Short mmCIF file of C-alpha atoms in Angstrom, two decimals:
data_model
loop_
_atom_site.label_atom_id
_atom_site.label_comp_id
_atom_site.label_asym_id
_atom_site.label_seq_id
_atom_site.Cartn_x
_atom_site.Cartn_y
_atom_site.Cartn_z
CA UNK O 167 -30.54 -4.62 -31.17
CA UNK O 168 -28.95 -1.36 -32.30
CA UNK O 169 -25.41 -0.71 -31.11
CA UNK O 170 -24.79 2.50 -29.16
CA UNK O 171 -24.00 5.41 -31.46
CA UNK O 172 -25.77 3.79 -34.43
CA UNK O 173 -29.02 4.12 -36.33
CA UNK O 174 -30.79 1.61 -38.58
CA UNK O 175 -32.10 2.83 -41.93
CA UNK O 176 -34.88 0.75 -43.53
CA UNK O 177 -35.67 1.50 -47.17
CA UNK O 178 -38.91 0.93 -49.08
CA UNK O 179 -37.83 -2.66 -49.84
CA UNK O 180 -37.48 -3.28 -46.06
CA UNK O 181 -33.73 -3.64 -46.44
CA UNK O 182 -31.79 -2.63 -43.35
CA UNK O 183 -28.56 -0.70 -43.15
CA UNK O 184 -26.73 0.20 -39.94
CA UNK O 185 -25.15 3.65 -39.90
CA UNK O 186 -22.56 4.59 -37.29
CA UNK O 187 -23.08 8.14 -36.02
CA UNK O 188 -20.17 8.16 -33.60
CA UNK O 189 -18.24 5.44 -31.77
CA UNK O 190 -18.10 7.08 -28.33
CA UNK O 191 -14.40 6.31 -28.06
CA UNK O 192 -12.31 9.06 -26.52
CA UNK O 193 -10.08 10.82 -29.04
CA UNK O 194 -7.79 12.74 -26.61
CA UNK O 195 -7.59 15.69 -28.98
CA UNK O 196 -5.26 18.39 -27.59
CA UNK O 197 -6.08 20.92 -30.28
CA UNK O 198 -7.24 23.42 -27.65
CA UNK O 199 -5.80 24.47 -24.32
CA UNK O 200 -7.61 23.78 -21.07
CA UNK O 201 -8.91 27.36 -20.79
CA UNK O 202 -10.03 27.37 -24.44
CA UNK O 203 -11.82 24.06 -23.87
CA UNK O 204 -13.67 25.57 -20.89
CA UNK O 205 -14.94 28.37 -23.14
CA UNK O 206 -16.04 25.85 -25.79
CA UNK O 207 -17.81 23.80 -23.10
CA UNK O 208 -19.72 26.84 -21.84
CA UNK O 209 -20.81 27.73 -25.38
CA UNK O 210 -21.83 24.18 -26.31
CA UNK O 211 -23.71 23.70 -23.06
CA UNK O 212 -25.72 26.89 -23.52
CA UNK O 213 -26.66 25.87 -27.06
CA UNK O 214 -27.69 22.41 -25.85
CA UNK O 215 -29.84 23.91 -23.11
CA UNK O 216 -31.47 26.33 -25.57
CA UNK O 217 -32.38 23.43 -27.86
CA UNK O 218 -33.63 21.02 -25.24
CA UNK O 219 -35.95 23.29 -23.26
CA UNK O 220 -38.11 24.08 -26.29
CA UNK O 221 -41.52 22.86 -25.17
CA UNK O 222 -45.17 23.86 -25.15
CA UNK O 223 -45.65 21.95 -21.89
CA UNK O 224 -44.52 22.88 -18.35
CA UNK O 225 -40.90 22.10 -17.48
CA UNK O 226 -39.55 20.39 -14.37
CA UNK O 227 -35.93 20.01 -13.30
CA UNK O 228 -34.59 17.33 -10.98
CA UNK O 229 -32.34 19.41 -8.75
CA UNK O 230 -29.76 17.80 -6.49
CA UNK O 231 -26.85 19.42 -4.69
CA UNK O 232 -24.37 18.17 -7.27
CA UNK O 233 -22.58 20.01 -10.04
CA UNK O 234 -24.56 18.51 -12.96
CA UNK O 235 -28.09 19.65 -12.15
CA UNK O 236 -26.80 22.81 -10.44
CA UNK O 237 -25.04 23.97 -13.62
CA UNK O 238 -28.13 23.11 -15.65
CA UNK O 239 -30.39 25.05 -13.27
CA UNK O 240 -28.18 28.14 -13.18
CA UNK O 241 -27.74 28.12 -16.97
CA UNK O 242 -31.50 28.04 -17.55
CA UNK O 243 -31.95 30.87 -15.05
CA UNK O 244 -29.20 32.88 -16.75
CA UNK O 245 -30.66 32.37 -20.24
CA UNK O 246 -34.32 32.73 -19.28
CA UNK O 247 -34.59 34.62 -15.98
CA UNK O 248 -38.38 35.02 -16.29
CA UNK O 249 -39.13 31.45 -17.36
CA UNK O 250 -41.18 29.37 -14.94
CA UNK O 251 -39.22 26.29 -14.00
CA UNK O 252 -40.45 23.90 -11.34
CA UNK O 253 -37.70 22.10 -9.44
CA UNK O 254 -37.91 18.86 -7.48
CA UNK O 255 -35.48 17.23 -5.05
CA UNK O 256 -35.47 13.87 -3.32
CA UNK O 257 -34.59 14.30 0.34
CA UNK O 258 -32.52 11.51 1.86
CA UNK O 259 -32.46 10.54 5.52
CA UNK O 260 -29.33 8.40 5.12
CA UNK O 261 -26.23 9.86 6.73
CA UNK O 262 -23.89 11.23 4.09
CA UNK O 263 -26.59 11.45 1.39
CA UNK O 264 -28.34 14.67 2.48
CA UNK O 265 -27.82 17.44 -0.10
CA UNK O 266 -30.31 19.94 1.32
CA UNK O 267 -27.68 22.62 2.09
CA UNK O 268 -26.39 22.60 -1.48
CA UNK O 269 -29.94 22.63 -2.85
CA UNK O 270 -30.77 25.64 -0.68
CA UNK O 271 -27.65 27.36 -2.03
CA UNK O 272 -28.90 26.83 -5.59
CA UNK O 273 -32.38 28.10 -4.83
CA UNK O 274 -31.15 30.99 -2.71
CA UNK O 275 -33.84 29.86 -0.27
CA UNK O 276 -36.61 30.68 -2.76
CA UNK O 277 -38.98 27.69 -2.63
CA UNK O 278 -41.85 29.25 -4.61
CA UNK O 279 -41.45 26.71 -7.44
CA UNK O 280 -39.63 23.96 -5.58
CA UNK O 281 -40.84 20.68 -4.07
CA UNK O 282 -38.93 18.45 -1.67
CA UNK O 283 -40.00 14.80 -1.84
CA UNK O 284 -39.35 13.41 1.62
CA UNK O 285 -41.39 10.23 1.91
CA UNK O 286 -42.27 7.08 0.02
CA UNK O 287 -45.94 6.82 -0.92
CA UNK O 288 -45.59 4.31 -3.76
CA UNK O 289 -47.13 0.86 -3.89
CA UNK O 290 -43.67 -0.58 -4.45
CA UNK O 291 -44.59 -4.24 -4.95
CA UNK O 292 -47.17 -3.68 -7.70
CA UNK O 293 -45.06 -0.93 -9.31
CA UNK O 294 -42.00 -3.20 -9.34
CA UNK O 295 -43.95 -5.98 -11.00
CA UNK O 296 -45.50 -3.66 -13.58
CA UNK O 297 -42.25 -1.95 -14.54
CA UNK O 298 -40.43 -5.27 -14.83
CA UNK O 299 -43.24 -6.87 -16.81
CA UNK O 300 -43.42 -3.93 -19.24
CA UNK O 301 -40.37 -5.21 -21.18
CA UNK O 302 -39.54 -8.32 -19.15
CA UNK O 303 -36.40 -6.47 -18.16
CA UNK O 304 -34.97 -5.74 -14.70
CA UNK O 305 -34.59 -2.38 -13.00
CA UNK O 306 -30.87 -1.77 -12.34
CA UNK O 307 -31.00 -0.51 -8.73
CA UNK O 308 -33.18 0.94 -5.97
CA UNK O 309 -32.70 4.53 -7.13
CA UNK O 310 -35.46 3.72 -9.65
CA UNK O 311 -37.95 4.05 -6.79
CA UNK O 312 -36.52 7.41 -5.70
CA UNK O 313 -36.93 8.54 -9.29
CA UNK O 314 -40.48 7.16 -9.41
CA UNK O 315 -41.40 9.15 -6.28
CA UNK O 316 -40.21 12.33 -7.98
CA UNK O 317 -41.90 11.65 -11.31
CA UNK O 318 -45.21 10.74 -9.69
CA UNK O 319 -45.25 14.10 -7.90
CA UNK O 320 -44.21 15.91 -11.09
CA UNK O 321 -47.02 14.22 -13.00
CA UNK O 322 -49.54 15.10 -10.29
CA UNK O 323 -48.52 18.75 -10.70
CA UNK O 324 -48.83 18.54 -14.51
CA UNK O 325 -45.16 19.43 -15.07
CA UNK O 326 -44.82 17.14 -18.06
CA UNK O 327 -41.26 17.62 -19.43
CA UNK O 328 -38.50 16.51 -17.03
CA UNK O 329 -34.89 17.72 -17.28
CA UNK O 330 -32.04 16.05 -15.41
CA UNK O 331 -28.25 15.92 -15.24
CA UNK O 332 -28.06 12.30 -16.37
CA UNK O 333 -25.06 11.55 -18.60
CA UNK O 334 -22.66 14.16 -17.23
CA UNK O 335 -20.80 11.59 -15.12
CA UNK O 336 -20.18 9.37 -18.12
CA UNK O 337 -18.96 12.03 -20.56
CA UNK O 338 -16.97 14.14 -18.08
CA UNK O 339 -15.61 11.46 -15.72
CA UNK O 340 -17.75 11.85 -12.62
CA UNK O 341 -17.23 8.56 -10.76
CA UNK O 342 -14.48 7.74 -8.28
CA UNK O 343 -13.66 4.72 -10.46
CA UNK O 344 -12.89 7.13 -13.32
CA UNK O 345 -10.60 9.18 -11.13
CA UNK O 346 -8.61 6.26 -9.68
CA UNK O 347 -8.32 4.84 -13.20
CA UNK O 348 -6.73 8.11 -14.33
CA UNK O 349 -4.30 8.11 -11.39
CA UNK O 350 -3.50 4.46 -12.05
CA UNK O 351 -2.78 5.20 -15.73
CA UNK O 352 -0.27 7.87 -14.63
CA UNK O 353 1.38 5.29 -12.36
CA UNK O 354 1.52 2.60 -15.05
CA UNK O 355 2.96 4.99 -17.62
CA UNK O 356 5.58 6.44 -15.30
CA UNK O 357 5.98 5.25 -11.72
CA UNK O 358 8.05 8.37 -11.00
CA UNK O 359 5.47 10.83 -12.31
CA UNK O 360 5.70 13.82 -9.95
CA UNK O 361 1.94 14.34 -10.16
CA UNK O 362 1.43 11.18 -8.10
CA UNK O 363 2.83 12.91 -5.02
CA UNK O 364 0.01 15.47 -5.26
CA UNK O 365 -2.67 12.77 -5.32
CA UNK O 366 -2.39 12.03 -1.59
CA UNK O 367 -2.81 15.73 -0.77
CA UNK O 368 -5.84 16.24 -3.00
CA UNK O 369 -9.32 16.93 -1.68
CA UNK O 370 -10.74 13.95 -3.53
CA UNK O 371 -8.23 11.55 -2.00
CA UNK O 372 -9.22 12.69 1.48
CA UNK O 373 -12.93 12.32 0.65
CA UNK O 374 -12.90 8.79 -0.81
CA UNK O 375 -13.45 6.13 1.85
CA UNK O 376 -12.90 2.87 -0.04
CA UNK O 377 -9.23 1.82 -0.06
CA UNK O 378 -9.35 0.33 -3.55
CA UNK O 379 -10.48 3.69 -4.96
CA UNK O 380 -7.62 5.57 -3.28
CA UNK O 381 -4.64 3.21 -3.78
CA UNK O 382 -3.44 3.28 -7.41
CA UNK O 383 -1.01 0.40 -6.83
CA UNK O 384 -3.81 -1.78 -5.54
CA UNK O 385 -6.13 -0.68 -8.35
CA UNK O 386 -3.41 -1.41 -10.91
CA UNK O 387 -3.14 -4.99 -9.65
CA UNK O 388 -6.92 -5.27 -9.52
CA UNK O 389 -7.48 -4.25 -13.15
CA UNK O 390 -5.13 -6.96 -14.39
CA UNK O 391 -7.62 -9.67 -13.48
CA UNK O 392 -11.00 -8.04 -12.75
CA UNK O 393 -13.60 -6.17 -14.71
CA UNK O 394 -13.15 -2.39 -14.62
CA UNK O 395 -15.46 -0.68 -12.19
CA UNK O 396 -16.73 -3.80 -10.42
CA UNK O 397 -14.89 -2.81 -7.23
CA UNK O 398 -17.68 -4.17 -5.03
CA UNK O 399 -18.02 -7.57 -6.67
CA UNK O 400 -15.79 -9.49 -4.26
CA UNK O 401 -17.76 -8.15 -1.30
CA UNK O 402 -20.86 -9.96 -2.59
CA UNK O 403 -19.29 -13.41 -2.83
CA UNK O 404 -20.68 -14.55 0.52
CA UNK O 405 -24.19 -14.59 -0.96
CA UNK O 406 -23.24 -16.89 -3.85
CA UNK O 407 -23.22 -20.67 -3.54
CA UNK O 408 -20.58 -20.95 -6.22
CA UNK O 409 -18.97 -18.82 -8.88
CA UNK O 410 -21.48 -19.00 -11.71
CA UNK O 411 -20.60 -15.53 -12.88
CA UNK O 412 -16.99 -15.75 -14.08
CA UNK O 413 -18.28 -14.67 -17.49
CA UNK O 414 -18.29 -11.12 -16.08
CA UNK O 415 -14.54 -11.01 -16.53
CA UNK O 416 -14.98 -11.45 -20.29
CA UNK O 417 -17.58 -8.73 -20.81
CA UNK O 418 -15.10 -5.93 -21.37
CA UNK O 419 -12.16 -5.84 -23.77
CA UNK O 420 -9.11 -3.73 -22.97
CA UNK O 421 -8.50 -1.38 -25.88
CA UNK O 422 -6.58 1.68 -24.72
CA UNK O 423 -5.96 3.18 -21.28
CA UNK O 424 -7.90 2.04 -18.21
CA UNK O 425 -9.53 5.48 -17.99
CA UNK O 426 -10.62 5.69 -21.63
CA UNK O 427 -11.90 2.12 -21.63
CA UNK O 428 -13.90 2.62 -18.45
CA UNK O 429 -15.39 5.90 -19.66
CA UNK O 430 -16.38 4.21 -22.93
CA UNK O 431 -17.99 1.22 -21.25
CA UNK O 432 -19.85 3.34 -18.70
CA UNK O 433 -21.15 5.53 -21.52
CA UNK O 434 -22.23 2.69 -23.79
CA UNK O 435 -22.86 -0.36 -21.60
CA UNK O 436 -22.47 -0.26 -17.84
CA UNK O 437 -24.04 2.79 -16.19
CA UNK O 438 -25.65 5.19 -18.67
CA UNK O 439 -27.85 2.80 -20.71
CA UNK O 440 -29.56 1.37 -17.58
CA UNK O 441 -30.06 4.89 -16.21
CA UNK O 442 -31.63 6.10 -19.46
CA UNK O 443 -33.81 3.00 -19.63
CA UNK O 444 -35.19 3.62 -16.14
CA UNK O 445 -35.69 7.34 -16.73
CA UNK O 446 -37.64 6.69 -19.91
CA UNK O 447 -39.64 3.75 -18.53
CA UNK O 448 -40.77 5.51 -15.36
CA UNK O 449 -41.37 8.87 -17.01
CA UNK O 450 -43.64 7.26 -19.60
CA UNK O 451 -45.38 5.23 -16.89
CA UNK O 452 -46.50 8.52 -15.35
CA UNK O 453 -47.17 10.17 -18.75
CA UNK O 454 -44.11 12.44 -18.63
CA UNK O 455 -41.19 13.02 -20.98
CA UNK O 456 -37.56 12.75 -19.87
CA UNK O 457 -34.86 14.89 -21.48
CA UNK O 458 -31.07 14.84 -20.93
CA UNK O 459 -29.34 18.13 -21.89
CA UNK O 460 -25.86 16.69 -21.27
CA UNK O 461 -26.45 14.09 -23.97
CA UNK O 462 -27.12 16.49 -26.83
CA UNK O 463 -24.87 15.28 -29.64
CA UNK O 464 -22.86 18.52 -29.89
CA UNK O 465 -21.93 18.21 -26.21
CA UNK O 466 -21.10 14.48 -26.39
CA UNK O 467 -19.06 14.96 -29.57
CA UNK O 468 -17.11 17.74 -27.84
CA UNK O 469 -16.63 15.90 -24.55
CA UNK O 470 -15.26 12.65 -25.97
CA UNK O 471 -12.47 14.58 -27.68
CA UNK O 472 -11.21 16.09 -24.43
CA UNK O 473 -7.91 14.70 -23.11
CA UNK O 474 -8.35 12.71 -19.91
CA UNK O 475 -6.17 15.20 -18.03
CA UNK O 476 -8.81 17.88 -18.73
CA UNK O 477 -11.43 15.74 -16.98
CA UNK O 478 -9.29 15.21 -13.88
CA UNK O 479 -7.26 18.41 -13.61
CA UNK O 480 -5.85 18.78 -10.08
CA UNK O 481 -7.35 15.33 -9.35
CA UNK O 482 -10.99 16.50 -9.32
CA UNK O 483 -13.68 14.45 -11.01
CA UNK O 484 -15.33 16.41 -13.84
CA UNK O 485 -12.80 19.20 -13.32
CA UNK O 486 -13.47 20.92 -16.65
CA UNK O 487 -17.22 20.92 -15.96
CA UNK O 488 -16.65 22.32 -12.46
CA UNK O 489 -14.43 25.07 -13.85
CA UNK O 490 -16.91 25.91 -16.60
CA UNK O 491 -19.72 26.14 -14.05
CA UNK O 492 -17.73 28.17 -11.54
CA UNK O 493 -18.79 31.51 -13.05
CA UNK O 494 -22.47 30.93 -12.16
CA UNK O 495 -22.51 28.08 -9.60
CA UNK O 496 -21.49 28.54 -5.96
CA UNK O 497 -18.02 27.30 -4.94
CA UNK O 498 -19.81 25.38 -2.19
CA UNK O 499 -20.97 23.10 -5.01
CA UNK O 500 -18.14 23.30 -7.56
CA UNK O 501 -15.61 22.44 -4.82
CA UNK O 502 -17.75 19.80 -3.13
CA UNK O 503 -15.74 16.57 -3.47
CA UNK O 504 -18.42 14.19 -2.18
CA UNK O 505 -20.00 11.88 -4.75
CA UNK O 506 -23.46 11.39 -3.26
CA UNK O 507 -25.47 10.12 -6.20
CA UNK O 508 -29.17 9.46 -6.55
CA UNK O 509 -29.76 6.92 -3.82
CA UNK O 510 -32.62 5.57 -1.72
CA UNK O 511 -32.75 3.66 1.56
CA UNK O 512 -33.73 0.14 0.47
CA UNK O 513 -35.14 -0.79 3.89
CA UNK O 514 -37.28 2.34 3.92
CA UNK O 515 -38.51 1.66 0.40
CA UNK O 516 -39.39 -2.02 0.82
CA UNK O 517 -40.10 -2.17 4.56
CA UNK O 518 -43.82 -2.91 4.14
CA UNK O 519 -43.28 -5.59 1.50
CA UNK O 520 -40.01 -7.17 2.63
CA UNK O 521 -41.71 -10.42 3.74
CA UNK O 522 -43.38 -10.73 0.31
CA UNK O 523 -40.04 -10.25 -1.42
CA UNK O 524 -38.25 -12.74 0.82
CA UNK O 525 -40.95 -15.32 0.06
CA UNK O 526 -40.46 -14.75 -3.66
CA UNK O 527 -36.73 -15.36 -3.24
CA UNK O 528 -37.27 -18.62 -1.37
CA UNK O 529 -39.77 -19.74 -4.03
CA UNK O 530 -37.38 -18.95 -6.89
CA UNK O 531 -35.87 -22.03 -8.50
CA UNK O 532 -33.02 -20.02 -10.03
CA UNK O 533 -32.05 -18.29 -6.79
CA UNK O 534 -32.31 -21.52 -4.81
CA UNK O 535 -29.59 -22.94 -7.04
CA UNK O 536 -27.29 -19.93 -6.91
CA UNK O 537 -27.80 -18.08 -3.62
CA UNK O 538 -26.94 -19.14 -0.09
CA UNK O 539 -30.44 -18.55 1.29
CA UNK O 540 -29.30 -18.76 4.92
CA UNK O 541 -26.73 -16.02 4.40
CA UNK O 542 -29.21 -14.07 2.30
CA UNK O 543 -31.82 -14.06 5.08
CA UNK O 544 -29.26 -12.78 7.60
CA UNK O 545 -28.50 -9.81 5.37
CA UNK O 546 -32.16 -9.23 4.41
CA UNK O 547 -33.22 -9.00 8.07
CA UNK O 548 -30.63 -6.36 8.98
CA UNK O 549 -32.07 -3.05 10.17
CA UNK O 550 -29.21 -1.11 8.59
CA UNK O 551 -27.60 -1.95 5.25
CA UNK O 552 -24.44 -0.55 3.73
CA UNK O 553 -24.36 0.43 0.08
CA UNK O 554 -23.04 -2.91 -1.18
CA UNK O 555 -25.54 -4.94 0.83
CA UNK O 556 -28.40 -2.76 -0.45
CA UNK O 557 -27.33 -3.25 -4.05
CA UNK O 558 -26.88 -6.99 -3.57
CA UNK O 559 -30.29 -7.41 -1.96
CA UNK O 560 -31.95 -5.32 -4.64
CA UNK O 561 -30.44 -7.52 -7.38
CA UNK O 562 -31.66 -10.66 -5.63
CA UNK O 563 -35.16 -9.28 -5.11
CA UNK O 564 -35.25 -8.05 -8.72
CA UNK O 565 -34.28 -11.51 -9.96
CA UNK O 566 -37.14 -13.01 -7.95
CA UNK O 567 -39.54 -10.38 -9.34
CA UNK O 568 -38.42 -11.13 -12.89
CA UNK O 569 -38.95 -14.87 -12.39
CA UNK O 570 -42.40 -14.15 -10.95
CA UNK O 571 -43.28 -12.10 -14.05
CA UNK O 572 -42.25 -14.98 -16.30
CA UNK O 573 -44.32 -17.38 -14.22
CA UNK O 574 -47.38 -15.13 -14.55
CA UNK O 575 -47.29 -15.09 -18.36
CA UNK O 576 -46.64 -18.81 -18.85
#
């Protein structure tokens, strides 16, 4: 396999040479002030957008109510006000995941080229098998089906090239884990840092519900023994017969600060690679092309040199991106502290095939050895699932699907 940030050159003698393009490690270069960096970000982003929307096929944009796709949408409209751009949004019925008001703000209530996807019309079981069997590789989470719903509709409308905000969280620090890591680094470096007193008064602190992601003392203790970012892992222990997965704690090596390490691993291993894999796999399945403007090399090269304090100024996630976007994006969005994400209701998605999936789990030799099937069935039969339970169930069902794919090709 090719390491992230590398290319392989093969000459006419079939000799291979690996070339490192960039290492994705944060440089924390303070050559420019915060305001100067905002100006550079605006300029680099516009150039990236200009490059990536070159196409002789119709364009579609996945538009949420978040800052990433909103900034992308408004930039395209600013650069090319007459350009036809179809936008698509996945509408969520889960409490706390509805972004319709922010989407309406972006569109200014002009729906002439916009489509809301509100229901699930996919044949999930067959699609799940086919996508897994394509590379004998698992889908990372249930948001893949939300994405598939969108791409299927885009393909039906012949909007072939798909733009999205994928990658912005990883290069600009968009997850709550990134933010609490930054606050924790301040605490570890200087327990009397006066900035820590402002953390408890910040909008983000008041928005975050999970205690571990608000308490920097607790998070500091946690990162001494646990893998960065796996803040939900202990909540899944009840489904395991025994701890077969202690190897997780050896996946990541501490190199610099908690924040820089976590940003690096999310960019190169943990969150972005699976997201790009799914985007590419599903887009190609429906004969579309997926493009990621935030991952143009000029933007990534610029972003990884920003000091961490520029990413979390005033304890906002992606603060420099929010401030750069503020000239063209509504404050309703730039000052929205909720991290909603691209999420789907697992029960709604698999309701018609849940019995099939449960049967696959009970017929799986691997899962029978590692999962408490009695506890699993209790969780699987719940009418309402929290986020952690949904992710845990998805992983178990995906494991059963993967084993079924292997059994079919034996």
